[in-house]
Coordinates of N, CA and C in Angstrom, one line a residue:
X1 N -55.1 7.9 -65.1 CA -56.2 7.5 -66.0 C -55.9 6.2 -66.7
X2 N -57.0 5.5 -67.1 CA -56.8 4.3 -67.8 C -57.6 4.3 -69.1
X3 N -57.0 3.7 -70.1 CA -57.6 3.7 -71.4 C -58.5 2.5 -71.5
X4 N -59.8 2.8 -71.3 CA -60.8 1.8 -71.4 C -61.9 2.3 -72.3
X5 N -62.3 1.5 -73.3 CA -63.4 1.9 -74.1 C -64.6 1.1 -73.7
X6 N -65.5 1.7 -72.9 CA -66.6 1.0 -72.3 C -67.6 0.7 -73.5
X7 N -68.4 -0.3 -73.2 CA -69.5 -0.6 -74.1 C -70.5 0.5 -73.9
X8 N -71.2 0.8 -75.0 CA -72.2 1.9 -75.0 C -73.5 1.4 -74.3
X9 N -74.0 2.2 -73.4 CA -75.3 1.8 -72.7 C -76.4 1.8 -73.8
X10 N -77.1 0.7 -73.9 CA -78.1 0.5 -74.9 C -79.1 1.7 -74.9
X11 N -79.3 2.2 -76.1 CA -80.3 3.3 -76.3 C -80.0 4.5 -75.4
X12 N -78.8 4.7 -75.1 CA -78.4 5.9 -74.2 C -78.3 7.1 -75.0
X13 N -78.6 8.2 -74.4 CA -78.5 9.5 -75.0 C -78.5 10.6 -73.9
X14 N -77.6 11.5 -74.0 CA -77.5 12.6 -73.1 C -77.8 13.9 -73.9
X15 N -78.8 14.6 -73.5 CA -79.1 15.9 -74.1 C -78.7 17.0 -73.1
X16 N -78.0 18.0 -73.6 CA -77.5 19.1 -72.7 C -78.3 20.3 -73.1
X17 N -78.8 21.0 -72.0 CA -79.4 22.3 -72.3 C -78.4 23.3 -72.8
X18 N -78.8 24.4 -73.4 CA -77.8 25.3 -73.9 C -76.9 25.8 -72.8
X19 N -77.4 26.1 -71.7 CA -76.6 26.6 -70.6 C -75.6 25.6 -70.1
X20 N -76.0 24.3 -70.0 CA -75.1 23.3 -69.6 C -74.0 23.1 -70.6
X21 N -74.4 23.0 -71.9 CA -73.4 22.8 -73.0 C -72.4 24.0 -73.0
X22 N -72.9 25.2 -72.9 CA -72.0 26.4 -72.9 C -71.0 26.3 -71.7
X23 N -71.6 26.0 -70.5 CA -70.7 25.9 -69.3 C -69.7 24.8 -69.4
X24 N -70.1 23.6 -69.9 CA -69.1 22.5 -70.1 C -68.0 22.9 -71.1
X25 N -68.4 23.6 -72.2 CA -67.4 24.0 -73.1 C -66.5 25.1 -72.5
X26 N -67.0 26.0 -71.7 CA -66.1 26.9 -71.0 C -65.2 26.2 -70.0
X27 N -65.7 25.2 -69.3 CA -64.8 24.4 -68.4 C -63.7 23.8 -69.2
X28 N -64.0 23.2 -70.4 CA -63.0 22.6 -71.3 C -61.9 23.7 -71.6
X29 N -62.3 24.9 -72.1 CA -61.4 25.9 -72.4 C -60.5 26.4 -71.3
X30 N -61.2 26.6 -70.1 CA -60.4 27.0 -68.9 C -59.4 25.9 -68.5
X31 N -59.8 24.7 -68.6 CA -58.9 23.6 -68.2 C -57.7 23.6 -69.1
X32 N -57.9 23.8 -70.4 CA -56.8 23.8 -71.4 C -55.9 25.0 -71.1
X33 N -56.5 26.1 -70.9 CA -55.8 27.4 -70.7 C -55.0 27.4 -69.4
X34 N -55.7 27.0 -68.3 CA -55.1 27.2 -67.0 C -54.4 25.9 -66.5
X35 N -54.6 24.8 -67.2 CA -54.0 23.5 -66.8 C -54.5 23.0 -65.4
X36 N -55.7 23.3 -65.1 CA -56.3 22.9 -63.7 C -57.5 22.1 -63.9
X37 N -57.8 21.2 -62.9 CA -59.1 20.5 -62.9 C -60.2 21.4 -62.4
X38 N -61.4 21.2 -62.9 CA -62.5 21.9 -62.4 C -63.6 20.9 -62.2
X39 N -64.2 20.9 -61.0 CA -65.3 20.0 -60.7 C -66.7 20.7 -60.9
X40 N -67.7 19.9 -61.1 CA -69.0 20.4 -61.3 C -70.0 19.3 -61.1
X41 N -71.2 19.7 -60.8 CA -72.4 18.8 -60.7 C -73.5 19.3 -61.7
X42 N -74.0 18.4 -62.4 CA -75.2 18.7 -63.3 C -76.4 17.9 -62.7
X43 N -77.5 18.5 -63.0 CA -78.8 17.8 -62.6 C -79.7 17.8 -63.8
X44 N -80.5 16.8 -63.8 CA -81.5 16.6 -64.9 C -82.4 15.5 -64.6
X45 N -83.0 14.9 -65.6 CA -83.9 13.8 -65.4 C -83.8 12.8 -66.6
X46 N -84.2 11.6 -66.3 CA -84.3 10.6 -67.3 C -85.7 10.6 -67.9
X47 N -85.8 11.1 -69.1 CA -87.2 11.3 -69.7 C -87.7 10.0 -70.4
X48 N -86.8 9.1 -70.8 CA -87.1 7.8 -71.4 C -85.9 6.9 -70.8
X49 N -86.1 5.7 -70.7 CA -85.1 4.8 -70.2 C -83.8 5.0 -70.9
X50 N -82.7 5.3 -70.1 CA -81.4 5.5 -70.6 C -81.2 6.8 -71.4
X51 N -82.2 7.7 -71.4 CA -82.1 8.9 -72.1 C -82.3 10.1 -71.1
X52 N -81.3 10.9 -71.0 CA -81.2 11.9 -69.9 C -81.1 13.3 -70.5
X53 N -81.8 14.3 -69.9 CA -81.6 15.7 -70.2 C -80.9 16.3 -69.0
X54 N -79.8 17.0 -69.2 CA -79.1 17.7 -68.1 C -79.4 19.2 -68.3
X55 N -80.0 19.8 -67.4 CA -80.4 21.2 -67.6 C -80.0 22.2 -66.5
X56 N -79.2 21.7 -65.6 CA -78.7 22.6 -64.5 C -77.3 22.2 -64.2
X57 N -76.4 23.2 -63.9 CA -75.0 22.9 -63.6 C -74.5 23.9 -62.6
X58 N -73.7 23.3 -61.7 CA -73.1 24.1 -60.6 C -71.6 23.8 -60.6
X59 N -70.7 24.8 -60.7 CA -69.3 24.6 -60.7 C -68.8 24.6 -59.3
X60 N -67.9 23.7 -58.9 CA -67.4 23.7 -57.6 C -66.8 25.0 -57.1
X61 N -67.1 25.3 -55.9 CA -66.6 26.6 -55.3 C -65.2 26.6 -54.9
X62 N -64.6 25.4 -54.7 CA -63.2 25.4 -54.2 C -62.2 25.0 -55.2
X63 N -62.7 24.8 -56.4 CA -61.9 24.2 -57.4 C -61.3 25.0 -58.5
X64 N -61.6 26.3 -58.6 CA -61.3 27.0 -59.7 C -59.8 27.2 -59.9
X65 N -59.0 27.0 -58.9 CA -57.5 27.1 -59.0 C -56.8 25.8 -58.5
X66 N -57.5 24.7 -58.6 CA -57.0 23.5 -58.0 C -56.4 22.6 -59.0
X67 N -55.4 21.8 -58.6 CA -54.8 20.8 -59.5 C -55.5 19.4 -59.3
X68 N -56.3 19.3 -58.3 CA -57.1 18.1 -58.0 C -58.5 18.5 -57.7
X69 N -59.4 17.7 -58.2 CA -60.8 18.0 -58.0 C -61.2 17.8 -56.5
X70 N -61.8 18.8 -55.9 CA -62.4 18.7 -54.6 C -63.7 19.5 -54.7
X71 N -64.7 19.0 -54.1 CA -65.9 19.7 -54.1 C -66.0 20.5 -52.8
X72 N -66.1 21.8 -52.9 CA -66.1 22.7 -51.7 C -67.4 22.6 -50.9
X73 N -67.5 23.4 -49.8 CA -68.7 23.3 -49.0 C -70.0 23.8 -49.6
X74 N -69.9 24.8 -50.5 CA -71.1 25.3 -51.1 C -71.8 24.3 -52.0
X75 N -71.0 23.7 -52.9 CA -71.5 22.7 -53.9 C -71.9 21.4 -53.1
X76 N -71.2 21.0 -52.1 CA -71.5 19.8 -51.3 C -72.9 20.0 -50.6
X77 N -73.1 21.2 -50.0 CA -74.3 21.5 -49.3 C -75.5 21.6 -50.3
X78 N -75.2 22.1 -51.5 CA -76.3 22.2 -52.5 C -76.7 20.8 -53.0
X79 N -75.7 19.9 -53.1 CA -76.0 18.5 -53.5 C -76.8 17.8 -52.4
X80 N -76.5 18.0 -51.1 CA -77.2 17.4 -50.0 C -78.7 17.9 -50.1
X81 N -78.9 19.2 -50.3 CA -80.2 19.8 -50.3 C -81.0 19.1 -51.5
X82 N -80.4 19.0 -52.6 CA -81.0 18.4 -53.8 C -81.4 17.0 -53.5
X83 N -80.5 16.2 -52.9 CA -80.8 14.8 -52.6 C -82.0 14.7 -51.6
X84 N -81.9 15.6 -50.6 CA -82.9 15.5 -49.5 C -84.3 16.0 -50.0
X85 N -84.3 16.8 -51.0 CA -85.6 17.3 -51.4 C -86.2 16.6 -52.7
X86 N -85.5 15.6 -53.1 CA -85.9 14.9 -54.3 C -87.2 14.1 -54.1
X87 N -88.1 14.3 -55.0 CA -89.3 13.5 -55.0 C -89.6 12.7 -56.3
X88 N -88.7 12.8 -57.2 CA -88.9 12.2 -58.5 C -87.8 11.1 -58.8
X89 N -88.1 9.9 -58.9 CA -87.1 8.8 -59.1 C -86.5 8.9 -60.5
X90 N -86.9 9.9 -61.3 CA -86.2 10.0 -62.6 C -85.1 11.1 -62.6
X91 N -84.9 11.6 -61.4 CA -83.8 12.6 -61.2 C -82.4 12.0 -61.5
X92 N -81.6 12.7 -62.2 CA -80.2 12.3 -62.5 C -79.3 13.3 -61.9
X93 N -78.2 12.8 -61.2 CA -77.1 13.6 -60.7 C -75.9 13.2 -61.5
X94 N -75.2 14.2 -62.0 CA -74.0 13.9 -62.8 C -72.8 14.6 -62.1
X95 N -71.9 13.8 -61.5 CA -70.7 14.3 -60.9 C -69.6 14.4 -62.0
X96 N -69.0 15.5 -62.2 CA -68.0 15.6 -63.2 C -66.8 16.5 -62.8
X97 N -65.8 16.4 -63.6 CA -64.6 17.2 -63.5 C -63.8 17.1 -64.8
X98 N -62.9 18.0 -64.9 CA -62.0 18.1 -66.1 C -60.6 17.5 -65.8
X99 N -60.0 17.0 -66.8 CA -58.6 16.6 -66.7 C -57.7 17.5 -67.6
X100 N -56.8 18.2 -67.0 CA -55.8 19.0 -67.9 C -54.9 18.0 -68.6
X101 N -54.3 18.5 -69.6 CA -53.3 17.6 -70.4 C -52.0 17.6 -69.7
X102 N -51.9 16.8 -68.6 CA -50.6 16.7 -67.9 C -50.0 15.3 -68.0
X103 N -50.7 14.4 -68.8 CA -50.1 13.1 -69.0 C -50.7 12.6 -70.4
X104 N -50.1 11.6 -70.9 CA -50.6 11.0 -72.2 C -52.0 10.5 -72.2
X105 N -52.5 10.1 -71.0 CA -53.8 9.5 -70.9 C -54.8 10.3 -70.2
X106 N -54.6 11.6 -70.3 CA -55.5 12.6 -69.6 C -57.0 12.5 -70.0
X107 N -57.2 12.0 -71.2 CA -58.5 12.0 -71.8 C -59.4 10.9 -71.3
X108 N -58.9 10.1 -70.4 CA -59.7 8.9 -69.9 C -60.0 9.1 -68.4
X109 N -61.1 8.4 -68.0 CA -61.5 8.3 -66.6 C -60.3 7.6 -65.9
X110 N -60.0 8.1 -64.7 CA -59.0 7.5 -63.9 C -59.6 6.4 -63.0
X111 N -58.8 5.5 -62.5 CA -59.3 4.5 -61.6 C -60.1 5.1 -60.4
X112 N -59.6 6.2 -59.9 CA -60.2 6.9 -58.8 C -61.6 7.4 -59.2
X113 N -61.7 8.0 -60.5 CA -63.0 8.4 -61.0 C -64.0 7.3 -61.0
X114 N -63.5 6.2 -61.5 CA -64.4 5.0 -61.7 C -64.8 4.4 -60.3
X115 N -63.8 4.3 -59.5 CA -64.1 3.7 -58.1 C -65.1 4.6 -57.3
X116 N -64.9 5.9 -57.5 CA -65.8 6.9 -56.8 C -67.2 6.7 -57.3
X117 N -67.4 6.6 -58.6 CA -68.7 6.5 -59.2 C -69.3 5.2 -58.7
X118 N -68.6 4.1 -58.7 CA -69.1 2.8 -58.3 C -69.4 2.9 -56.8
X119 N -68.6 3.4 -56.0 CA -68.8 3.5 -54.5 C -70.0 4.3 -54.2
X120 N -70.2 5.5 -54.8 CA -71.4 6.3 -54.6 C -72.7 5.5 -55.0
X121 N -72.6 4.9 -56.1 CA -73.8 4.1 -56.6 C -74.1 3.0 -55.7
X122 N -73.2 2.3 -55.1 CA -73.4 1.2 -54.3 C -73.7 1.5 -52.8
X123 N -73.2 2.6 -52.3 CA -73.2 2.9 -50.9 C -74.1 4.1 -50.5
X124 N -74.3 5.1 -51.4 CA -75.2 6.2 -51.1 C -76.6 5.8 -51.2
X125 N -77.4 5.8 -50.2 CA -78.7 5.3 -50.2 C -79.6 5.8 -51.3
X126 N -79.5 7.1 -51.7 CA -80.4 7.6 -52.7 C -80.1 6.9 -54.1
X127 N -78.8 6.6 -54.3 CA -78.5 6.0 -55.6 C -78.6 4.5 -55.5
X128 N -78.2 3.9 -54.4 CA -78.3 2.5 -54.2 C -79.8 2.0 -54.3
X129 N -80.7 2.8 -53.8 CA -82.1 2.4 -53.8 C -82.8 3.0 -55.1
X130 N -82.0 3.6 -56.0 CA -82.5 4.1 -57.3 C -83.5 5.2 -57.1
X131 N -83.5 5.9 -56.0 CA -84.4 7.1 -55.9 C -83.9 8.2 -56.9
X132 N -82.6 8.1 -57.2 CA -82.0 9.0 -58.1 C -81.0 8.2 -58.9
X133 N -80.7 8.6 -60.1 CA -79.6 8.0 -60.9 C -78.3 8.8 -60.8
X134 N -77.2 8.1 -60.9 CA -75.9 8.8 -60.8 C -75.1 8.5 -62.1
X135 N -74.6 9.5 -62.7 CA -73.6 9.3 -63.8 C -72.4 10.1 -63.6
X136 N -71.3 9.8 -64.3 CA -70.1 10.6 -64.2 C -69.8 11.3 -65.5
X137 N -69.1 12.4 -65.4 CA -68.7 13.1 -66.6 C -67.2 13.5 -66.5
X138 N -66.5 13.4 -67.6 CA -65.1 13.8 -67.7 C -65.0 14.7 -68.9
X139 N -64.3 15.8 -68.7 CA -64.0 16.8 -69.7 C -62.5 16.8 -69.9
X140 N -62.1 16.5 -71.1 CA -60.7 16.6 -71.5 C -60.6 17.3 -72.9
X141 N -60.3 16.6 -73.9 CA -60.4 17.2 -75.2 C -61.8 17.1 -75.8
X142 N -62.6 16.3 -75.1 CA -64.0 16.2 -75.4 C -64.8 16.0 -74.1
X143 N -66.1 15.7 -74.2 CA -66.9 15.5 -73.1 C -67.4 14.0 -73.1
X144 N -67.1 13.3 -72.0 CA -67.5 11.9 -71.9 C -68.4 11.7 -70.7
X145 N -69.4 10.7 -70.9 CA -70.2 10.4 -69.7 C -70.1 8.9 -69.5
X146 N -70.2 8.5 -68.2 CA -70.1 7.1 -67.9 C -71.2 6.8 -66.8
X147 N -71.7 5.5 -66.9 CA -72.7 5.1 -66.0 C -72.2 3.7 -65.4
X148 N -72.4 3.5 -64.1 CA -72.0 2.3 -63.5 C -73.4 1.5 -63.2
X149 N -73.5 0.3 -63.7 CA -74.7 -0.5 -63.5 C -74.4 -1.5 -62.4
X150 N -74.9 -1.4 -61.2 CA -74.6 -2.4 -60.2 C -75.2 -3.7 -60.4
X151 N -76.2 -3.8 -61.3 CA -76.9 -5.1 -61.6 C -76.0 -6.0 -62.3
X152 N -75.1 -5.5 -63.2 CA -74.2 -6.4 -63.9 C -72.7 -6.0 -63.6
X153 N -72.5 -5.1 -62.7 CA -71.2 -4.7 -62.3 C -70.3 -4.2 -63.4
X154 N -70.9 -3.4 -64.3 CA -70.1 -2.9 -65.5 C -70.3 -1.4 -65.6
X155 N -69.3 -0.8 -66.2 CA -69.4 0.7 -66.6 C -69.8 0.7 -68.1
X156 N -70.6 1.8 -68.4 CA -71.0 2.0 -69.7 C -70.8 3.4 -70.1
X157 N -70.6 3.7 -71.4 CA -70.5 5.1 -71.9 C -71.9 5.4 -72.3
X158 N -72.1 6.7 -72.2 CA -73.4 7.3 -72.7 C -73.1 8.3 -73.8
X159 N -73.9 8.4 -74.8 CA -73.7 9.2 -76.0 C -74.3 10.6 -75.7
X160 N -73.5 11.6 -76.1 CA -74.0 13.0 -76.0 C -74.6 13.4 -77.3
X161 N -75.8 14.0 -77.3 CA -76.4 14.5 -78.5 C -76.6 16.0 -78.4

């Protein structure tokens, strides 16, 4: 992980449904207790520019006892179905995982986290063509969201409300 304090995305706001908020808090507690990474995908929509509501979450099926985040076949297949059935260009996909406290900088996105977010944004047709928006989430001692903007080649943090 790298300690980078990204600039805040202008007028950004992430609203979590009660179910998503509860699940993310449970992921945080499990990560702290079991010292394992947990992967998840959230879905939602951008209701105003840079303002997102996340109201659906799926926890990775292969990850519950893993030290490294891997998305198993069930969650991967579900993501493919969601992408293939998308008809709304306001749809937001949030790829996330937790970091257990196994190093001093566990609370920051790793270079791998950031490069994966960038690569998916630039190479995956649905995100590249902006049929869907992609953001990243990291859970450590708190919950952080990041967005990669290919137009200016920068990462931004998004505020959770």
